[in-house]
XYZ file of C-alpha atoms in Angstrom:
376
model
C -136.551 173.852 7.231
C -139.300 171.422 8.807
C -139.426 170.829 12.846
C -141.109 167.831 12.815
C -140.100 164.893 14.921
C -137.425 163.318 12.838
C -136.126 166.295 12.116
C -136.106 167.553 16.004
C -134.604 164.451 16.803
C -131.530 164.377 14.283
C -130.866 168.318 16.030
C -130.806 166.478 18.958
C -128.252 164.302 18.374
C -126.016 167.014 17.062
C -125.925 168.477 20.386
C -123.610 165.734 21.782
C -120.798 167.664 18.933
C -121.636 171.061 20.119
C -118.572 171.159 21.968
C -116.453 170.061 19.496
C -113.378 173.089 19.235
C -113.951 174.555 15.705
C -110.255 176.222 14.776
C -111.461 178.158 11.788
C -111.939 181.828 11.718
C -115.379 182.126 12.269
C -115.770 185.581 10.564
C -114.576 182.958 7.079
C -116.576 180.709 8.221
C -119.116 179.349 5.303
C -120.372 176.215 6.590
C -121.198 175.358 10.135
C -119.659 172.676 11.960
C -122.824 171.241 12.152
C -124.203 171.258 8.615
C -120.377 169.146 7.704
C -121.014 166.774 10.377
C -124.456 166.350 9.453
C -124.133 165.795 5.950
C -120.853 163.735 6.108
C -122.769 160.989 8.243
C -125.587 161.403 5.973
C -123.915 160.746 2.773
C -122.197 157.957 4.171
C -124.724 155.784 5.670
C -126.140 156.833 1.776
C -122.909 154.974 0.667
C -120.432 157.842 0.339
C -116.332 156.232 0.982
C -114.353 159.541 0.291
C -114.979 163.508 0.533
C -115.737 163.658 -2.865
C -118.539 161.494 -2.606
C -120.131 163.255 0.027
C -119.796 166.401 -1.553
C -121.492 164.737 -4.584
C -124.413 163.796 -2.178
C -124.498 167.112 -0.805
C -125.242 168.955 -4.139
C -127.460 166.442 -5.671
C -129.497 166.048 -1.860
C -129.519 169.707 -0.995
C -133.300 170.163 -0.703
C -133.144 167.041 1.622
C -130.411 168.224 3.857
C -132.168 171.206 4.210
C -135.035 169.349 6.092
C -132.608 169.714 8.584
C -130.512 172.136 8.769
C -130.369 175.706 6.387
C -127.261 174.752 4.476
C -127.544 178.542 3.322
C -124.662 178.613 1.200
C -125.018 175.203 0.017
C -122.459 172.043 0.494
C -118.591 172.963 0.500
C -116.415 170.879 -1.919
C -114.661 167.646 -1.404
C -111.557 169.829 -1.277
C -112.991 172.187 1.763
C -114.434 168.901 3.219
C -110.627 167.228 3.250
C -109.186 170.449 5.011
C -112.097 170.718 7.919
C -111.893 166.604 8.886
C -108.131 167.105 8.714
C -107.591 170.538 11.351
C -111.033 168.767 13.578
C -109.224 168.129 16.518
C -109.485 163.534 16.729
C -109.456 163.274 20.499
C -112.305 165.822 20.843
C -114.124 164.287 17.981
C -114.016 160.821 19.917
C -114.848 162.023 23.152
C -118.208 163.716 21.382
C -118.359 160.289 19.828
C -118.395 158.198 22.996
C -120.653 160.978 25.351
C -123.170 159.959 22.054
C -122.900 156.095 22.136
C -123.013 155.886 25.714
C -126.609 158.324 26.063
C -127.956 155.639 23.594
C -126.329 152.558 25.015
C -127.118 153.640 28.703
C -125.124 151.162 30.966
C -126.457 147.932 29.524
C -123.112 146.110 27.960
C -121.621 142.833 29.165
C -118.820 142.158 27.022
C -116.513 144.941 25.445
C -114.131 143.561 23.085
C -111.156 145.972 22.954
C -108.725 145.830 19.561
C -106.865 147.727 17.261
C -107.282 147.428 12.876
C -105.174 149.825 10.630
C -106.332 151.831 8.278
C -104.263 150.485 5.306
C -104.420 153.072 2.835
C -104.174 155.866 5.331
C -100.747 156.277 5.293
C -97.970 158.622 2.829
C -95.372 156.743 1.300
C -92.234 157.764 3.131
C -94.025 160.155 5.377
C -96.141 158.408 7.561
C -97.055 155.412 8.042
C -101.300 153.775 8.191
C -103.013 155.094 11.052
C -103.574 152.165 13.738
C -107.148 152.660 15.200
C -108.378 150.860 19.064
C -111.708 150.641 19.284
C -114.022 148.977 21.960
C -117.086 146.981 20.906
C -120.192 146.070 22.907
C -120.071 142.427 21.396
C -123.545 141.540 21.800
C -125.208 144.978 20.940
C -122.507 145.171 18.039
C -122.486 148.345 18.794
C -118.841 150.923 18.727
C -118.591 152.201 22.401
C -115.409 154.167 21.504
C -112.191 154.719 19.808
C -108.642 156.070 19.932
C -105.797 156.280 17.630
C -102.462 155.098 18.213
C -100.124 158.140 18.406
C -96.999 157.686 16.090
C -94.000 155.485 17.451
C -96.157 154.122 19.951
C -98.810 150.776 20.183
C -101.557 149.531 21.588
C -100.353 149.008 25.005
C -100.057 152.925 25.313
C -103.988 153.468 23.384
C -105.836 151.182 25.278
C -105.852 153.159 28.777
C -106.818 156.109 27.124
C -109.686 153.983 25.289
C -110.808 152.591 28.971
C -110.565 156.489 30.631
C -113.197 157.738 27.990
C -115.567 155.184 28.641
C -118.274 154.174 31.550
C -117.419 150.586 32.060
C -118.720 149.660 35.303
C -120.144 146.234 35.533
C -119.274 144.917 32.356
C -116.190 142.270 31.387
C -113.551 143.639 29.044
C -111.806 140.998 26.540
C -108.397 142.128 25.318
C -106.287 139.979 23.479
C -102.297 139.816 23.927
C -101.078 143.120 23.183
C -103.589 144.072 26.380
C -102.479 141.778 28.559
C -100.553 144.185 31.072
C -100.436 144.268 34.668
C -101.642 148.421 34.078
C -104.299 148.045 31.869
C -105.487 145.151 34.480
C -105.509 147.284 37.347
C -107.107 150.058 35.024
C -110.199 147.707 34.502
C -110.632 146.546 38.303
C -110.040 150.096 39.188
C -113.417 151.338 37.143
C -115.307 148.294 38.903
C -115.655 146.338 35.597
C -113.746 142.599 35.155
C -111.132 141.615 32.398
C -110.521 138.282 30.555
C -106.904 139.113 28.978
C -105.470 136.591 26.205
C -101.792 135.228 27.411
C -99.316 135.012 25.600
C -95.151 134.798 25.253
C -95.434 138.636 26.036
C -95.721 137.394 29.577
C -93.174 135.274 29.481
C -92.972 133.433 33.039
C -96.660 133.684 34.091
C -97.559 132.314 30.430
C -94.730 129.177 31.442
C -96.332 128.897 34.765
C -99.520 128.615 33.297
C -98.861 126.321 30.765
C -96.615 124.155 32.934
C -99.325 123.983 35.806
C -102.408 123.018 33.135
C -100.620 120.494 31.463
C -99.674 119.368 34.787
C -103.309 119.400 35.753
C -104.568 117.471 32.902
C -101.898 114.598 32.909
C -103.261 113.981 36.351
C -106.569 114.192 35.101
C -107.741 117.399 37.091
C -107.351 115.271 40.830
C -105.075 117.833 42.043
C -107.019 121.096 41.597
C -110.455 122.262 41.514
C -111.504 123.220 37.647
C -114.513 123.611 35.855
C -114.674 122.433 32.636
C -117.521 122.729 29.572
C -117.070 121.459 25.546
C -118.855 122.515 22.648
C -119.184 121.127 19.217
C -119.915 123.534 16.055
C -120.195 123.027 12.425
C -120.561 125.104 9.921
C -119.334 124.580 5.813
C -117.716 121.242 6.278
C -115.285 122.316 9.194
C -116.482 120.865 12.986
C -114.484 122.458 15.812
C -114.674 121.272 19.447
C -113.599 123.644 21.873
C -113.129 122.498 25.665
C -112.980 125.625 28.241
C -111.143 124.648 31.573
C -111.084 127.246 34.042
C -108.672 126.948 36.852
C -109.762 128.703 40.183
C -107.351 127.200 42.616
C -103.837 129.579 41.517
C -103.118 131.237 45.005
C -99.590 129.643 44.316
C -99.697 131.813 40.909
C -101.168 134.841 43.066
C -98.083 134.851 45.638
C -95.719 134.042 42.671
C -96.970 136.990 40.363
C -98.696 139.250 42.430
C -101.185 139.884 38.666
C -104.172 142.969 39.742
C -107.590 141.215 40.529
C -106.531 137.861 39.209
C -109.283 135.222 40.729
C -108.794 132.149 37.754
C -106.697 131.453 34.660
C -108.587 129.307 31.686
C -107.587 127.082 28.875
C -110.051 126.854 26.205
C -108.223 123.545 23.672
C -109.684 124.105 20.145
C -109.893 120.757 17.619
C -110.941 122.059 14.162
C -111.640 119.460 11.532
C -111.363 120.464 7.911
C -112.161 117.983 5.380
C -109.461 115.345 6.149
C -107.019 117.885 8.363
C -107.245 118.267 11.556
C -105.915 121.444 13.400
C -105.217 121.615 17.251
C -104.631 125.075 19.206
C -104.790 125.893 22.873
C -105.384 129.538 24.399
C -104.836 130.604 27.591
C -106.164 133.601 29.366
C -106.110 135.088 32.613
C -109.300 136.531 34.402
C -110.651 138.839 37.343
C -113.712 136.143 36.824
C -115.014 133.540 38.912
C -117.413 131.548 36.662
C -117.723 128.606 35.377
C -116.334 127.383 32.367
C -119.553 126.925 30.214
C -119.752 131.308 31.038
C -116.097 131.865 30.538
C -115.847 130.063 27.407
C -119.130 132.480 25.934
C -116.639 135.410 26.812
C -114.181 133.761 25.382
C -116.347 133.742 22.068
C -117.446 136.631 22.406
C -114.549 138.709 21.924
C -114.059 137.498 18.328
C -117.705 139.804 17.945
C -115.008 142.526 17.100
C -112.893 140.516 14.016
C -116.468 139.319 12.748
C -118.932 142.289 13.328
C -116.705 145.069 13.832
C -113.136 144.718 11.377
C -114.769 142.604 8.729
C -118.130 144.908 8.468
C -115.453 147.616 7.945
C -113.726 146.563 5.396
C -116.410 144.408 3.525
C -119.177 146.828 3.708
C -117.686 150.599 4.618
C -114.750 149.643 2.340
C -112.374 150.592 4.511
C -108.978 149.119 3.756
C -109.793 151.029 0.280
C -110.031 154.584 1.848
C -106.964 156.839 0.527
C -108.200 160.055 3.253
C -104.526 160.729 4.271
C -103.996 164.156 5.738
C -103.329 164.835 9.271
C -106.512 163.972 11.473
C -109.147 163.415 8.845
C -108.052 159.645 8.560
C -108.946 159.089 12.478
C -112.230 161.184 12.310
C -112.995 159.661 8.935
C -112.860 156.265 10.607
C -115.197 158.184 13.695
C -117.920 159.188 10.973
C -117.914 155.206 9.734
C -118.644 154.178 13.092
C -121.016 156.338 13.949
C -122.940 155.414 10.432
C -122.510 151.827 11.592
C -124.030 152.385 14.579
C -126.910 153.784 12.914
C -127.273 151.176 10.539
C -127.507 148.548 13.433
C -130.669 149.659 15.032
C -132.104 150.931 12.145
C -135.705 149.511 11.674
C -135.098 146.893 9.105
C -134.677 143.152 8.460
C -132.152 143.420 5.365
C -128.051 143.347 5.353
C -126.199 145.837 6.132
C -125.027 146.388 2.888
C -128.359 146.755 1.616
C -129.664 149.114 4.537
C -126.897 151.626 2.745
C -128.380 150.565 -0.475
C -131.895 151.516 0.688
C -130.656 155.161 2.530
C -129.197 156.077 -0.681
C -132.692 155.221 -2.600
C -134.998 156.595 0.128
C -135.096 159.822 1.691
C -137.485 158.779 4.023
C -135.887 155.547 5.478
C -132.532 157.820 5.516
C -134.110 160.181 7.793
C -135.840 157.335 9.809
C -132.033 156.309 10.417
C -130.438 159.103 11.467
C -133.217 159.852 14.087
C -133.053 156.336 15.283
């Protein structure tokens, strides 16, 4: 095994799992913990999108892995690689996950956008149903911060805390959409000195009226009553212009008293005109916000949450293939999903110019640029 730099520093990142709780019986035990994590991340930032791809990886790159690591007996078999990711205790595994991100990240997000995507294939027909994953996004590093599954017979509302306990978010603004907008998860946020920007919706019914009510109110009257700031923008992009105006409402003490909501300081419509061809489509969004900013800020943070759909879900599914996974049994779907962010990570700051797609083209080609990434 070589101890030069790249390899010293891939050892070194392995040390953030060295607490993970290994349940086999070590005197059985074959393969270290740390030779399955090792090559699993390996083989899919390579490409690998199931255990038996990455045990294919692992015999045909054996001399490579052992760069690393001694990989003494070998690489186990798809079959021994299904029953370790499926007894690896998930919680654990995303607490390693997040101690990781955040020693690379330091304290330097702004905006993390918080939502759930399911795993669709994750699930056994009349068993169980897809695993739901939450996972927070630093939306302008595009990097994963974290992630928790949703237990079984429960939702987001329940996940989300938990997400916001395992991570440092001091400083920076947290965009949830509806399912998030709770008075608890609000009080979470101002609790652990950071600021939310919550999507509102019928799920709170009277504040939502209120809100609605009082802007329209507002706007009739052309904004004479109240003090608002108020910013547009105009995008275009593949024959479709949209024209968003953000209109952030500071003056709500009468909401305050009415709905006693934790740390709310404004409430903001953002009025979206998108015109397709001939048809034209008309939306508007409220929110409600620990935030005092104006609306040309807000309405970034507004934007900025959809980092997670675009960079985060889609990037999943388009690139790590996930809505095609079939990894079903007990945990390994949820640490599965924890490998695939952690290779995405990787892939962000690797050092190239090319697509993501083609960065896992170029690891699976090039030893050297493989090691480069996993070091990174």
């Amino acid at each position: 095994m070589r101890t030069d730099k790249t390899v010293l520093e891939a050892i070194v990142f392995l040390e953030y799992f060295q607490d993970l709780p290994d349940h086999r019986q070590q005197g059985k035990v074959i393969y270290s913990l740390d030779e399955v994590l090792l090559l699993s991340l390996l083989a899919v930032l390579a490409g690998a999108e199931t255990f038996v791809d990455i045990a294919l990886f692992g015999s045909k790159k054996l001399d490579f892995l052992r760069r690393f690591l001694p990989f003494a007996c070998g690489t186990p078999s798809h079959d021994h690689l299904g029953d370790i990711f499926a007894a690896l205790d998930a919680e654990k595994f995303q607490d390693c996950f997040t101690a990781w991100v955040a020693a690379r990240t330091g304290t330097q997000t702004d905006v993390i956008a918080i939502d759930g995507k399911t795993v669709r294939r994750s699930g056994k027909k009349g068993a169980r149903d897809a695993i739901h994953m939450v996972s927070a996004f630093a939306a302008r590093q595009r990097l994963v911060l974290g992630q928790v599954k949703v237990a079984e017979k429960s939702n987001e509302i329940v996940a989300i805390p938990k997400l916001l306990e395992m991570l440092d978010i001091e400083g920076a603004i947290v965009t949830i959409d509806a399912m998030g907008c709770q008075r608890d998860i609000a009080l979470k946020i101002i609790d652990k000195k950071a600021d939310f920007l919550l999507a509102l919706k019928g799920n709170q019914g009277s504040l939502r009226e209120d809100t609605e009510v009082f802007a329209k109110e507002q706007k009739d009257r052309n904004y004479n009553d109240t003090s608002v700031s108020r910013h547009q923008t105009v995008d275009g992009d593949h024959g479709r212009i949209e024209t968003r105006t953000t209109t952030v409402f500071q003056d709500i003490v009468w909401l305050q008293e009415r709905h006693n909501w934790p740390g709310l300081k404004a409430v903001v419509m953002v009025e979206s005109i998108r015109e397709i061809n001939s048809e034209t489509q008309q939306e508007t969004r409220f929110y409600v916000t620990s935030l005092q900013l104006p609306a040309e800020e807000t309405g970034r943070f507004v934007r900025d949450h959809w980092a997670v759909e675009n960079s985060l879900h889609w990037v999943m599914d388009m690139v790590l293939r996930d809505d095609e996974c079939r990894v079903r049994t007990d945990h390994a779907p949820a640490n599965f999903t924890t490998i695939k962010h952690m290779a995405l990570n990787l892939l962000r700051v690797a050092p190239s110019k090319d697509s993501l797609r083609l960065r896992r083209k170029v690891a699976a080609w090039d030893d050297e640029f493989l090691a480069q990434i996993i070091s990174g």
